Structure formats: C-alpha cells, structure tokens
Amino acid sequence: MSTKEDNDFPLWEVFTQKKSGAPYEHAGSLHASDSEMALQNARDVYSRRNEAVGIWVVESKHITASTPEDMGPFFDPANDKPYRHPQFYSVPRAVKKRK
Amino acid sequence: MENQTNLEEFQARIDAGEKIEPKEWMPEQYRSQLIRMMSQHAHSEIVGMLPEGNWIQRAPSLKRKLVLLAKVQDEAGHGLYLYSATETLGISRDELVQQYLYGKAKYSSIFNYPTMTYADVCVIGWLVDGAAIVNQTMLARSSYGPYSRANVRICKEESFHKKQGYEMIAKMMNGTEAQQKMAQEAVDRWWWPTLMMFGPHDTDSPNSEALMKWQVKLKSNDELRQHFVDRMVMEAEAIGIELPDPDLTFNEETGHWDFGDIPWDEFWNVVKGNGVMNRERMKARRNAYEGGEWVRDAAKAYARKKKLTQEKAS
C-alpha cells in the first residue's frame, strides 16, 4: 500500500475567465496528475455550462497567500492614506452640480 | 487554543453573519461536524449516480438519454466540489475516499432503493432532487465559506434536475393508462423514503442543535420537511398524481399540510445497511475505485515521465 500522500494526485487551483476581457477569478480546486489533466478536468468540473472562455490552473503548492492573522497589520499601510481616493478632494459647487 | 474567549468570539462572528474561512480559527467540534456532514454530502452525490446511471442505456429516447447523461455528470461534479470544500478542513481526498469505501462513513439512505422502472428515474428528479434542493438552498447560506459556495454552485445546476423530472412525470400523467399507473407506482415507492431524506425528527437529531447554533444549518429537519411537503402537495395536485398518505390534510391554523407518521423503523434499518441496495451500491463503488487503480497509476507514471523528459531537456 502506498502512503496517503502518494495516493492523491497533486491539488490544483482553477481560475476561470467568464468572458473575453473579464478578469480571471478563482473557481475552485481539483486533483490531477499533471497540468494537462488539470486543465481538462477543470473544463469538465467548472465549465459545463459555458461558465468560462479561458481557464488557468496552477498547482496549489505554488500559491503564497496572506493569512487571516495578517488582516490587520499587513493591510495597514493603506488605512492612513485617504488621499488616494477622489472623495478626499473638494470641488467648487458649480462644477459638482454639472456632473 | 480552545478557551472561552475564543469560543465567544467565534460565536459572535457567526451571529454577525460572517463567513468562516479555512485558515481561520474554529472550534474542533465545528471542524469535525463539518467534515462529517460535508463528506456525507459528497459521498451521496457520488453514489447518487448509480440508481440513475442504471437507466442511461435504456432511456426512452435520445433526448432523455442526453438529459440523463448530463444530470449524472452533474452529480459527479457536485461530489467533486464538495470533496474539495471538505479538504479545506485539513483532511485529504484519499482519507475521505477510504472512509467512504472501507470505513464507517455514511451517505444518504435514499440511494439504497432500487430504480425499478424509468418512472423511478423521473420521480428521483422530481422528489429526490426536489428535496435535495430544499436542503441545499439552506446550506448555500451556511456559515462555512467553502461549503456555502459549493452549495450555491450546486443549486444553480440542480434546478434543471428537478424540472426535467417533474416534466417527465407530468408527461406520463398525460399519457396512457399504463403510463399513469407506472408513474403513480413510482411515486408510491419513493414518497416516504424522500421524506426521510431530511433526517430524523428534531427531537431525535443529536447533532442538530450544535449545527444550528453555528449556523452550519439554518433550519431544522422538520422545518425543511414541512416546507417540502407543502410544495409537493401543490405540484402533485397540478398534474393529478396522488401522494400515498391518507393523513395529508390542510391545517387551517398553521397554514401547512399535516402528514402521517413516517416509517422510521424502515429508515433506521436502511441506515444500518439492510436496505435493498446497500450491499450492491458499496460493491459497485469499490469495484469502480479498485478497477480504476491502473488508470490512476498510469496517469502518475505518465506525469513522472513527462517531468523527467522536461528536466533532461533543460
């Protein structure tokens, strides 16, 4: 008997593009022996109803992700920079009205 | 660390309607209950392919064969979404399959009943998938993110399953006397087992309280069952088929349909493994898994070989 690790095909994350020009979004994951099988399985599992015009697959182990504990400090730098948003600035009333 | 503060914070997040994501802290019992429930759901989707797969080659027309093939393929897909979602809780696919095929994992008892005629396939679509949708619509709002998302996807696809079944039953009820009889007999066979799909009464359901406190489930077994009965009475009436329960009566006070006693002895007997098809279903699943081993090995060998060739070339 092989070990548990050996028995499973590697895990892949699937990203699909809904229509041309749209961003690729995470659709889910699946197991496959190689990238070719991962792509075919992704088509069968995540696009049986024309949900995608494009698919990316990437082995899950190659993804580095932020952790839930990061939520505060990691994203902090953005918090004190309201001047990055258009709402930060005032515009003369006359101009505002005209839109 | 499972201390009181953690538990309270967790409950507060749940109560605020937040979703829990895989890497976030969760009580051990939340995790283990989810693994049990989600893997049972996944196994059910996979075993659910068998009763209908039985009729693919004997579908009454090319159109019905295409529909049935698509539906059975969807069930495989649903199983895969759910397995992936379960794996986010830290259990491997292989462990899940082992528990299912050689361990004590359960799947929905409904799939331990045989499909005697094509009308059974129609009724599975109408009643069994109808009941599954009631359940899964609720689970689409479950507090565990991956489970909720898997159910959203499933619900989108499953509504065609129910509709095609209802359409076929309606068609049979519009057909010859023999066809009507066939449809009625199938409904007689499946009605009570379908009501059992919602699980034991709330008073006999040991896991329900915790699952509802954590909003894994948002409605109780009896609430969901009542919702299903009310809807099915209306749908049955519309096509002139009878539900085999002489106690079905409209309750003016509650605004719901009261129904007769569910034969729970039969339910527990099937759960324990003594249904008509329990042994056959498990045998078919094990054969499929073991018979497919050489394919998995070949795929792995091919992947290894391709990788070696690439490494040599570079």
Short mmCIF file of C-alpha atoms in Angstrom, two decimals, chain A residues 1 4 6-9 11 27 29-31 33-34 36-37 44-46 48-49 51 65 68-69 71, chain B residues 23-24 73-74 77-78 80-81 84 87 92-95 98 153 157 160-161 296 299-300 302-303 306:
data_model
loop_
_atom_site.label_atom_id
_atom_site.label_comp_id
_atom_site.label_asym_id
_atom_site.label_seq_id
_atom_site.Cartn_x
_atom_site.Cartn_y
_atom_site.Cartn_z
CA MET A 1 0.00 0.00 0.00
CA LYS A 4 -1.61 8.75 1.82
CA ASP A 6 1.29 9.14 -2.74
CA ASN A 7 -2.28 8.11 -3.29
CA ASP A 8 -3.56 11.59 -4.00
CA PHE A 9 -2.86 13.39 -7.25
CA LEU A 11 -4.03 19.65 -5.82
CA ALA A 27 -13.44 28.91 -9.40
CA SER A 29 -9.78 23.29 -6.90
CA LEU A 30 -9.28 19.74 -8.11
CA HIS A 31 -6.80 16.87 -8.14
CA SER A 33 -1.70 14.06 -12.15
CA ASP A 34 -0.34 16.81 -14.39
CA GLU A 36 -2.76 18.76 -18.97
CA MET A 37 -5.19 16.62 -16.97
CA ASP A 44 -15.38 19.36 -17.08
CA VAL A 45 -15.81 20.33 -13.43
CA TYR A 46 -16.01 24.13 -13.58
CA ARG A 48 -20.06 22.52 -18.05
CA ARG A 49 -22.39 25.42 -18.86
CA GLU A 51 -19.02 29.49 -17.47
CA ALA A 65 -1.32 33.57 0.36
CA PRO A 68 -6.18 35.66 8.36
CA GLU A 69 -3.86 36.92 11.12
CA MET A 71 -5.64 41.04 8.13
CA LYS B 23 -7.42 29.02 7.75
CA GLU B 24 -9.32 30.90 10.44
CA GLN B 73 -22.33 14.08 -14.92
CA ASP B 74 -23.53 16.99 -12.78
CA GLY B 77 -19.29 17.42 -10.44
CA HIS B 78 -21.23 18.14 -7.25
CA LEU B 80 -16.08 16.94 -6.59
CA TYR B 81 -17.00 20.48 -5.43
CA SER B 84 -12.64 19.94 -2.48
CA GLU B 87 -10.41 19.09 2.06
CA SER B 92 -7.06 14.53 2.39
CA ARG B 93 -9.14 13.30 -0.53
CA ASP B 94 -7.65 9.87 -0.09
CA GLU B 95 -8.71 9.70 3.56
CA GLN B 98 -11.03 5.40 2.30
CA ARG B 153 -22.92 26.32 -7.41
CA GLU B 157 -27.22 23.37 -11.60
CA PHE B 160 -32.68 21.60 -14.04
CA HIS B 161 -32.56 18.16 -12.41
CA ARG B 296 -4.53 6.43 -11.77
CA ALA B 299 -1.55 8.84 -15.15
CA LYS B 300 1.02 9.21 -12.37
CA TYR B 302 2.95 9.48 -17.40
CA ALA B 303 3.28 12.67 -15.34
CA LYS B 306 6.96 13.87 -18.77
#
